[in-house]
Coordinates of C-alpha atoms in Angstrom, one line a residue:
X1 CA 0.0 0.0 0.0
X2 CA 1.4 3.2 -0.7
X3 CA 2.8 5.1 2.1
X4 CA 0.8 8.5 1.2
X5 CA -2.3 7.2 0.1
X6 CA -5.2 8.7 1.3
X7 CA -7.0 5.6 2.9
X8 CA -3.6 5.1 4.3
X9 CA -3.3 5.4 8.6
X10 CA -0.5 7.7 8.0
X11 CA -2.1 10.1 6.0
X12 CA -5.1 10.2 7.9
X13 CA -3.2 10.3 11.3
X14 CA -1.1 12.7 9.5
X15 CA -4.0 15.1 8.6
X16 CA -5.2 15.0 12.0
X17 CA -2.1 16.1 13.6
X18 CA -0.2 17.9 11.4
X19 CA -2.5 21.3 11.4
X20 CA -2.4 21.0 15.1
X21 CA 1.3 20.5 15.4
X22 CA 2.4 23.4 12.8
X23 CA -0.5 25.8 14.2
X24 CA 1.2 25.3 18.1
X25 CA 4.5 25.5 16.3
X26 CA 3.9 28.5 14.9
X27 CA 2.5 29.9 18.2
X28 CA 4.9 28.9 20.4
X29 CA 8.0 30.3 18.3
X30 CA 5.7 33.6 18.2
X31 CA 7.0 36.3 20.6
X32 CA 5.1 39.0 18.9
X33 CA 3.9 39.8 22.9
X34 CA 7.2 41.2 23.6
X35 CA 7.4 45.4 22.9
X36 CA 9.6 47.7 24.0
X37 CA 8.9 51.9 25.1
X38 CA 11.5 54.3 22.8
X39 CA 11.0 57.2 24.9
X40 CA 13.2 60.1 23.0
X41 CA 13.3 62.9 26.5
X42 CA 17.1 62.1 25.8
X43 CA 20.3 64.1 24.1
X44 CA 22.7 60.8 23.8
X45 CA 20.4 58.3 22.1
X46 CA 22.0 56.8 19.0
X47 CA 21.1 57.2 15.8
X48 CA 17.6 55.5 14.5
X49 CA 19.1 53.2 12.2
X50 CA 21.3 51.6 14.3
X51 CA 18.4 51.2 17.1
X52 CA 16.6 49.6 14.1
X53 CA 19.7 46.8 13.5
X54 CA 19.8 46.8 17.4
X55 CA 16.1 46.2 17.6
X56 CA 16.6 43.7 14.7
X57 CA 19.1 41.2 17.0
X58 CA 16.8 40.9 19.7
X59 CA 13.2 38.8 20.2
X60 CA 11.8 42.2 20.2
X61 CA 9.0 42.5 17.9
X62 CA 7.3 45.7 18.5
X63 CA 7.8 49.1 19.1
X64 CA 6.0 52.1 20.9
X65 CA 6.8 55.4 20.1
X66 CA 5.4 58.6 22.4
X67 CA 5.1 60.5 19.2
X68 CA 5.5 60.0 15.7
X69 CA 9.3 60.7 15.3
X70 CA 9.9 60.2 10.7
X71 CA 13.4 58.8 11.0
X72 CA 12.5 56.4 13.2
X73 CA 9.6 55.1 11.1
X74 CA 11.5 55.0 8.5
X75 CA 14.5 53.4 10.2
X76 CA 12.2 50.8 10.9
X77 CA 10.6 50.7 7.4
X78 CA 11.2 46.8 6.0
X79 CA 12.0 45.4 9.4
X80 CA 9.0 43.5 9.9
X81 CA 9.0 45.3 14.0
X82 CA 5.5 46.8 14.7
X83 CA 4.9 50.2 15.6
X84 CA 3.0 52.2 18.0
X85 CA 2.8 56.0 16.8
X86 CA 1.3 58.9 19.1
X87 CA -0.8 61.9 19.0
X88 CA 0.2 63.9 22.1
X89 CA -1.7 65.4 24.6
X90 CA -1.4 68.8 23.2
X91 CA -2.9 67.4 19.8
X92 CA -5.8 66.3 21.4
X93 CA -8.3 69.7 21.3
X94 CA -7.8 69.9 17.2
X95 CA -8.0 66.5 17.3
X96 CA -11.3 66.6 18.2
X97 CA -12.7 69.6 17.3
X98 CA -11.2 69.5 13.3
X99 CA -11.6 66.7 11.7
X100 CA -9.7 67.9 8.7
X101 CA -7.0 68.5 11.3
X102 CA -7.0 64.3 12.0
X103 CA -7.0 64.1 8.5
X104 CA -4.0 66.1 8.0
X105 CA -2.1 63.9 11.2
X106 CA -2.9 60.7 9.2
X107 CA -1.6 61.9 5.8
X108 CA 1.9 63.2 7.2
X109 CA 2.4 60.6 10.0
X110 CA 1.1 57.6 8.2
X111 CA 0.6 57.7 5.0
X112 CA 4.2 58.2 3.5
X113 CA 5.7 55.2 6.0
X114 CA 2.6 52.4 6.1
X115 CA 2.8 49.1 5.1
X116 CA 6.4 49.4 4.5
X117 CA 6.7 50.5 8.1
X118 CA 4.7 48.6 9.8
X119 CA 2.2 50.8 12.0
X120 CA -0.1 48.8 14.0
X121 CA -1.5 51.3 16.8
X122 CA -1.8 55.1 17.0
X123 CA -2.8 56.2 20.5
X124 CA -4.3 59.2 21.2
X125 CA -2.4 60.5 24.0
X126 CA -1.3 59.4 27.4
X127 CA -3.1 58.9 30.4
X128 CA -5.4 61.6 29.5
X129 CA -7.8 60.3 31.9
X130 CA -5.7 61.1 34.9
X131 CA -3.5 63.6 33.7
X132 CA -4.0 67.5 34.9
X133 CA -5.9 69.1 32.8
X134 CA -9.3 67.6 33.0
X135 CA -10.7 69.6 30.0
X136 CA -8.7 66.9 27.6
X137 CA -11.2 64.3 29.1
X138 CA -14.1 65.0 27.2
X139 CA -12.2 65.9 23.4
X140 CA -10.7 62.4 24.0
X141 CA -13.4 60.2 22.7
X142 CA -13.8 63.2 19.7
X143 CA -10.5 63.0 19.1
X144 CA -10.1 59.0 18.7
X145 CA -13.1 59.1 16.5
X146 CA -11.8 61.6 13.8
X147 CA -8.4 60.0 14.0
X148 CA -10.3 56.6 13.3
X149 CA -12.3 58.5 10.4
X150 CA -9.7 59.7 8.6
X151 CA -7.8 56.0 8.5
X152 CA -11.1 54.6 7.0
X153 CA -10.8 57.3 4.5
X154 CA -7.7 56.0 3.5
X155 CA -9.1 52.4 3.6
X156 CA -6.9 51.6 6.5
X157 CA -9.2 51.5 9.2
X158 CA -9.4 47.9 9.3
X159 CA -5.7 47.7 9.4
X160 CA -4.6 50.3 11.8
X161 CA -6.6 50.4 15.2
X162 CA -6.7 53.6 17.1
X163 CA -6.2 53.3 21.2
X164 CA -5.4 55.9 23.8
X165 CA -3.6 54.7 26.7
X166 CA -4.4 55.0 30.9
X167 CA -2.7 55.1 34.3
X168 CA -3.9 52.0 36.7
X169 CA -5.4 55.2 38.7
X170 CA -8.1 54.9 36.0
X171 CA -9.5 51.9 38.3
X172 CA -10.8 52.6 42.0
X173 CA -10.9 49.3 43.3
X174 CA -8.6 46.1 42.5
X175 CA -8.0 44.3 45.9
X176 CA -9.1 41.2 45.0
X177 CA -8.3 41.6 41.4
X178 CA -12.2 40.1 40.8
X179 CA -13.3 43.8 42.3
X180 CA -11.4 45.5 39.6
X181 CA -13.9 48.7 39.2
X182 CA -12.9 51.9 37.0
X183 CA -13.3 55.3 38.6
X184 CA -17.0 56.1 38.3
X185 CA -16.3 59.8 38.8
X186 CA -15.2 59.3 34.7
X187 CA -19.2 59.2 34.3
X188 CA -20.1 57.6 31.0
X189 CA -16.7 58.8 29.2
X190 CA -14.9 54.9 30.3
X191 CA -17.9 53.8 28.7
X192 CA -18.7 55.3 25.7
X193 CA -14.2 55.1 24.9
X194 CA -15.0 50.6 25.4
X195 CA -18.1 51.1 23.1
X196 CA -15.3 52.7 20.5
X197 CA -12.7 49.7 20.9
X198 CA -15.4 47.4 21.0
X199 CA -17.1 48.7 17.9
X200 CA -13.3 48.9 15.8
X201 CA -11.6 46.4 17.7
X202 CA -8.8 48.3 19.1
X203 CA -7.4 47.6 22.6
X204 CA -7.5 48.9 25.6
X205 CA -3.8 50.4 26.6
X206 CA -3.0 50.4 30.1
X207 CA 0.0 50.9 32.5
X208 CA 0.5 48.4 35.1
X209 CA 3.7 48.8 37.3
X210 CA 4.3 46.3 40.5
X211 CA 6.9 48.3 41.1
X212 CA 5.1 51.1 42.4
X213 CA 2.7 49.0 44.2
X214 CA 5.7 48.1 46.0
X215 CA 6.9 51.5 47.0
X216 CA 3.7 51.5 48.4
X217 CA 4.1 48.5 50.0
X218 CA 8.0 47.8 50.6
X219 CA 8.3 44.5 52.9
X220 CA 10.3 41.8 52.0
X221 CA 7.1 39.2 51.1
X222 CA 6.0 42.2 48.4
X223 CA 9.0 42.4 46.7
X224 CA 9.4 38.8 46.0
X225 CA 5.4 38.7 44.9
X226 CA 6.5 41.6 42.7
X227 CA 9.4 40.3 41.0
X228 CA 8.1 37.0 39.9
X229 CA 9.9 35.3 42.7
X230 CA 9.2 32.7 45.4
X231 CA 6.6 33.9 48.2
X232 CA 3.6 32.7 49.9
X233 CA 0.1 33.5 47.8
X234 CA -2.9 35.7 48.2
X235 CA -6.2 34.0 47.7
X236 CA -8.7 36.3 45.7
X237 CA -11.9 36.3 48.3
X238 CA -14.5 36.4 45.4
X239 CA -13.1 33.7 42.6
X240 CA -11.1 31.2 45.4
X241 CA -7.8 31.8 42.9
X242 CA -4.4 32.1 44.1
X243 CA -2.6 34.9 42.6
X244 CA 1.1 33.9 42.2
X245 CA 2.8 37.8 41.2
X246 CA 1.9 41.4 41.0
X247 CA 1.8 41.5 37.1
X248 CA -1.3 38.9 36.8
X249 CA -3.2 40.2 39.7
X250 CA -3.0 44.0 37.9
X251 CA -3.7 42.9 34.6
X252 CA -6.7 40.7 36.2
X253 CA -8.2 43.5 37.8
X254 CA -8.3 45.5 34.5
X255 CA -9.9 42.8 33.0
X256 CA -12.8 42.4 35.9
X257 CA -13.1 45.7 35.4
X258 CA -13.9 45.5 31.7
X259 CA -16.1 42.7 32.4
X260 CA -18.1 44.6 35.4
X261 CA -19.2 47.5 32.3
X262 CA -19.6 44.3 29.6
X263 CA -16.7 44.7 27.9
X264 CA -14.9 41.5 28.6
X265 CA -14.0 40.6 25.2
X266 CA -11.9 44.1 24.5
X267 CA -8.3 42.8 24.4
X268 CA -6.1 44.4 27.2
X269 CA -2.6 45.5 26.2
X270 CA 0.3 46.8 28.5
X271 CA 1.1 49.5 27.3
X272 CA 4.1 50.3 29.8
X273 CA 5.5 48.2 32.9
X274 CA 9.0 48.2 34.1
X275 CA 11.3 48.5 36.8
X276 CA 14.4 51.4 37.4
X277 CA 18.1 49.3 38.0
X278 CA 19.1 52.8 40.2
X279 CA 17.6 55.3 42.1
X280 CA 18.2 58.1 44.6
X281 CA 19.5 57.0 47.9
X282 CA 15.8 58.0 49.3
X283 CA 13.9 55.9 46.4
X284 CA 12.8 52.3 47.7
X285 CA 13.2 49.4 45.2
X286 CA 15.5 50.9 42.8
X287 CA 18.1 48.7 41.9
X288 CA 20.2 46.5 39.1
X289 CA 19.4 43.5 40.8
X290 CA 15.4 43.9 41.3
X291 CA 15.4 45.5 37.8
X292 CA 17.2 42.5 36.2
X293 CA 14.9 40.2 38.0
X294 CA 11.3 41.8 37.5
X295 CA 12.0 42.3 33.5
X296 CA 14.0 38.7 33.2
X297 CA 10.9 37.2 34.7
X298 CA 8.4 39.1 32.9
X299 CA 9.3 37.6 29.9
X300 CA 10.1 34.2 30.7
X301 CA 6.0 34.7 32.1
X302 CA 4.9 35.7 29.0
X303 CA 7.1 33.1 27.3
X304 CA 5.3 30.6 28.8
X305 CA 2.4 31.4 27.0
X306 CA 0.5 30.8 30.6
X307 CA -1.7 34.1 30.7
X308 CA -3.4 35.5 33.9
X309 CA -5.9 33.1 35.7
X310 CA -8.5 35.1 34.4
X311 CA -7.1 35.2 30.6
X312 CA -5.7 31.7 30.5
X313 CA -3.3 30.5 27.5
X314 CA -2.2 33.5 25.7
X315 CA 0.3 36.1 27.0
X316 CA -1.0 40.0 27.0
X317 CA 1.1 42.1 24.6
X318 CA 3.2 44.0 26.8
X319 CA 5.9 46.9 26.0
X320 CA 8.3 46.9 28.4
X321 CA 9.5 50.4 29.9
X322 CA 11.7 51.5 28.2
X323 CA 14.2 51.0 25.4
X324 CA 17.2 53.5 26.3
X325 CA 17.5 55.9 29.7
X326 CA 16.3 59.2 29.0
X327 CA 18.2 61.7 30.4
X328 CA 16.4 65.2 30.1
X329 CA 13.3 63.7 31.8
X330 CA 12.6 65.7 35.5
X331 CA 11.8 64.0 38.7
X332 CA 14.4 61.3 40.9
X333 CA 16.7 59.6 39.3
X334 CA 14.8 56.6 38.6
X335 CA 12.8 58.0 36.4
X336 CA 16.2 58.5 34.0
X337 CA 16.9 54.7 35.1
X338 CA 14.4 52.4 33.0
X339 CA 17.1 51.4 29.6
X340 CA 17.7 47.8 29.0
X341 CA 20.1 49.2 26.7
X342 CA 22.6 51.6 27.1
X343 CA 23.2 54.5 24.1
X344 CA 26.5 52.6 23.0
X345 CA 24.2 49.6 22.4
X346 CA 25.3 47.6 24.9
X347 CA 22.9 46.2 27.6
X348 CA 22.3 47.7 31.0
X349 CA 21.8 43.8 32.0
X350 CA 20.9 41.0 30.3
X351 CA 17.2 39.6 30.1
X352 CA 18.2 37.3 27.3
X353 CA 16.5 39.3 24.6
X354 CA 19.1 38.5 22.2
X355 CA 18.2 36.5 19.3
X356 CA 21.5 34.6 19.1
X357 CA 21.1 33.4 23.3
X358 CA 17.9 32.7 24.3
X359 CA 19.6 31.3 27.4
X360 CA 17.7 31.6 31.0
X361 CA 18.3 34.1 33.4
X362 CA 18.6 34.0 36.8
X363 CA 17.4 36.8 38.9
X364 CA 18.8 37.8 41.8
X365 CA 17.5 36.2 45.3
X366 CA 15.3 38.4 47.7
X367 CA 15.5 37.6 51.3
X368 CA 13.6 34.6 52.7
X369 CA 10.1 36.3 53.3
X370 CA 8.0 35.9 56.8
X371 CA 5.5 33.2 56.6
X372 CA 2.0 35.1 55.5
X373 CA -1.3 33.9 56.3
X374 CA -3.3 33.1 52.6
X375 CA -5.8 34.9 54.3
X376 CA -4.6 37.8 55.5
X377 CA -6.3 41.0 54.0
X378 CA -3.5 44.1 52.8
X379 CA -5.1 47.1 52.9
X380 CA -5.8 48.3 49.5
X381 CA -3.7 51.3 48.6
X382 CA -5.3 54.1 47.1
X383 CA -4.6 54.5 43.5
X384 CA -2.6 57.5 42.3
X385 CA -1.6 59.1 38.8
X386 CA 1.0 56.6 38.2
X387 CA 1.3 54.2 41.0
X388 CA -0.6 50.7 40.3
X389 CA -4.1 50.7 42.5
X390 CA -1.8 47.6 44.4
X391 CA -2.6 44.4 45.0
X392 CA 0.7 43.0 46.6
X393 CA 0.4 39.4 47.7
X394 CA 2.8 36.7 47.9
X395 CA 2.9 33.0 47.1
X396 CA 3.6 29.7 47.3
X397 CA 7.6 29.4 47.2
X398 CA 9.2 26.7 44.5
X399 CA 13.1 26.5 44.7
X400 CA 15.1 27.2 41.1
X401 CA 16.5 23.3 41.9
X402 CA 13.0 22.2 41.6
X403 CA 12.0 23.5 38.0
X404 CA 15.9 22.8 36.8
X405 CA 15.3 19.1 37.9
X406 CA 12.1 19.0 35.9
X407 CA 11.5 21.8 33.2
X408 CA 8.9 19.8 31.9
X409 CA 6.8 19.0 34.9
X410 CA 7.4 22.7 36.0
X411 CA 5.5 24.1 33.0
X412 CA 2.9 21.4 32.8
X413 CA 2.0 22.7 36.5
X414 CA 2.2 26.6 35.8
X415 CA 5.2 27.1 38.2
X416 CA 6.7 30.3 38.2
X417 CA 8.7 32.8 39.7
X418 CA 11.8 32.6 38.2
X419 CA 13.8 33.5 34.6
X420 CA 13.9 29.7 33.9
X421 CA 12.3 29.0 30.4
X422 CA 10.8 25.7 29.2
X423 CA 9.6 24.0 26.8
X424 CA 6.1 24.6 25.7
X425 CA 4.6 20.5 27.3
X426 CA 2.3 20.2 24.5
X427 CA 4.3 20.5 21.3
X428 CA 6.5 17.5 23.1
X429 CA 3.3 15.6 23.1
X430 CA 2.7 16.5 19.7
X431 CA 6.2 15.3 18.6
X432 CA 5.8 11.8 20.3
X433 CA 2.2 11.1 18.9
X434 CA 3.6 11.9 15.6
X435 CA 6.6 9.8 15.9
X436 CA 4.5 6.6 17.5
X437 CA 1.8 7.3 14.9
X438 CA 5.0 7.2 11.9
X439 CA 6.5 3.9 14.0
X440 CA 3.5 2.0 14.5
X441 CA 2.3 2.4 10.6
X442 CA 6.1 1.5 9.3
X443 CA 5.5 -2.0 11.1
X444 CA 2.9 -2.5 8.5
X445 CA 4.7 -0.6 5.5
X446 CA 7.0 -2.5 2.9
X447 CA 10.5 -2.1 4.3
X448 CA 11.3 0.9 1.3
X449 CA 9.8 3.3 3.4
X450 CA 11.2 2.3 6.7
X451 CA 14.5 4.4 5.7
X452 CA 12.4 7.1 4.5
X453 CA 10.3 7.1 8.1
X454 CA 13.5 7.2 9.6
X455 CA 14.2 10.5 7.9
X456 CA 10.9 12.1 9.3
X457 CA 11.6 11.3 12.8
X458 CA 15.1 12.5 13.3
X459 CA 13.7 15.4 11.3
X460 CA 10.9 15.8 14.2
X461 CA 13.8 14.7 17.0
X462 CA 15.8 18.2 15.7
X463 CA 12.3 20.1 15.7
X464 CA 11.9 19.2 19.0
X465 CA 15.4 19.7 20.5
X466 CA 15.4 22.9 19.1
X467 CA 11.7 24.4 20.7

């Protein structure tokens, strides 16, 4: 019988599996969740084109820009890295008020650039919702509209989704994160803005930092819970779920928080989250160990494709804060302290973004935190421009030895806490039932094919060594 015929048990187990095992593939290889902030309050930055072959080495595959800078759109042009452009603040009363005005802003910031530069986002300013002038508030639902008019003018309002992006102050309540409640002194503006990304399918941008939940909340148990690491876990009173870091527990209470006004299905992006590696002597948290742990474990979270307990089995597009140090922006000194990379290109520390060593990190160790009740309430801490509405909890601790001495177990289980990657359990499965499936059929094949069977699992052995 021939091997590929299509009564054959290979090809039928082979159509079964194969759309199953190239779609996870594909998925798993995917890091198109991982974006980084290019802030530009800076006078040493290096030229665009070589952030561009900079961006280029890494597993970095999208961009956000505060504004809509040309040479770095077109530095980017033919790269294949997405990019989030801006309308600032300051743009946002002819925004809204001159449509003509949006119509202008799309023809000179994205017209000459897209598809060759690959725009994905504008957002139309920058925690407007929490930022001083109040005025701004209600021109920003005016101003996203024109914006999104004058992209379907130019037929590209299906391909570029227009966003405007918010401080966790936006939300009044998110201890548990199953309270999660926006602000309701924002009347119907939070509403009417979902109805918008609802209606165009544009996400909703937010700002999530554990680190400033910790400065609110600096004892030893918080940090760990902050930075990924191992600590004792905080039961959420209203779902029974244990919440194992900060970063989940924010994002969570964003997304109870879309759910409580109906909007569950509106996809949540991170627009910013980060940690300083230095601070002044005054600052608590700042430092190259803690920022080297929080980012390194970041992304081996959203590497393991694990979501939040509430968003299960996809990671959140997150851009991490920030690209370079920018050293003309006021305030302490952490605020100039967020760069992964440093303006000669070289990293601050590594949090194996490189394309050419994907090799695990290993954060640094925070001291052995006090035993804490699963139980015991925190009191919430009230949410300021800025600072994440907090929900520091700690969890469950699981020693680095343990997930070395069984990657495989570890991410079949969920365990995190720590810069240790794995692989992805269920493209092994796949691998083995398509290697059985190839073995078991070759017993009944003429012995021709046997060498050619042999071929297709070594082929699959590499595959899989290499994931």
């Amino acid at each position: 019988m021939p091997l590929f015929n299509h009564n054959s048990p290979l090809f039928i187990c082979a159509a079964a599996l194969c759309p199953l095992f190239f779609q996870f593939l594909h998925f798993a290889c995917s890091q198109s969740f991982i974006g980084v902030n290019y802030g530009q309050v800076a006078d040493n930055l290096p030229p665009p084109a070589a952030t561009a072959k900079l961006l280029q080495s890494t597993s970095i595959e999208k961009v956000r820009l505060y504004g809509a800078d040309p040479a770095i759109i077109r530095a980017l042009a033919d790269t294949g890295i997405g990019i989030v452009i801006g309308a600032a603040n300051g743009d946002i009363p002819a925004l809204a008020s001159d449509p003509n005005f949006a119509g202008q802003w799309v023809a000179t910031n994205v017209l000459p650039y897209y598809p060759a530069s690959k725009i994905l986002v504008i957002t139309v300013g920058n925690e407007v919702m929490t930022a001083t002038d109040q005025n701004l508030i209600s021109q920003l639902l005016p101003a996203m509209q024109n914006v999104q008019n004058a992209l379907n003018a130019a037929s590209l309002g299906g391909k570029i989704k227009v966003s405007t992006v918010h401080s966790m102050a936006v939300l009044t309540q998110s201890d548990p994160p199953s309270s999660g409640t926006f602000n309701p002194g924002f009347g119907g503006t939070m509403k009417a803005l979902l109805q918008f990304h609802q209606a165009n399918g544009s996400p909703f941008m937010i700002n999530p930092y554990p680190y400033f939940a910790y400065q609110s909340d600096p004892r030893a148990e918080t940090l760990a819970f902050c930075l990924f690491q191992p600590n004792a876990g905080r039961v959420d009173s209203g779902t029974g779920i244990k919440y194992m870091n900060m970063f989940d527990a924010q994002v969570d209470a964003v997304h109870s928080a879309l759910n409580a006004l109906g909007f569950k299905d509106v996809e949540i992006v991170v627009a910013e989250t980060g940690w300083p590696y230095k601070g002044d002597p005054t600052e608590v948290g700042p430092s190259l160990d803690n920022a080297k742990a929080f980012n390194g474990n970041l992304i081996s979270h959203l590497r393991s494709l694990v979501g939040t307990p509430l968003m299960p089995g996809k990671s959140v597009d997150t851009y991490i804060f920030a690209l370079f140090d920018e050293d003309l922006k006021p305030g302490p000194s952490s605020e100039r302290s967020f760069g992964l990379f440093k303006p000669d290109l070289s990293v601050t520390y590594d949090v194996d973004l490189s394309k050419n060593s994907q090799t695990p990190t290993t954060p640094a160790t925070p001291a052995t935190p006090a035993p804490v009740s699963p139980t015991t309430p925190i009191t919430p801490v009230t949410p300021v421009p800025k600072p994440a509405a907090g929900w520091c909890v700690p969890k469950p601790g699981v020693s680095d030895a343990q997930l070395q001495s069984n990657l495989d177990y570890a991410c079949a289980q969920g365990i995190l806490g720590t810069a240790i990657s794995c692989r992805p359990p269920l493209l092994l499965i796949l691998i083995q039932a398509m290697v059985s499936a190839v073995i078991l059929v070759a017993i009944h094949e003429e012995k021709g094919d046997i060498i050619w069977i042999a071929e297709v699992i070594i082929s699959l052995s590499v595959i899989g060594q290499q994931k």
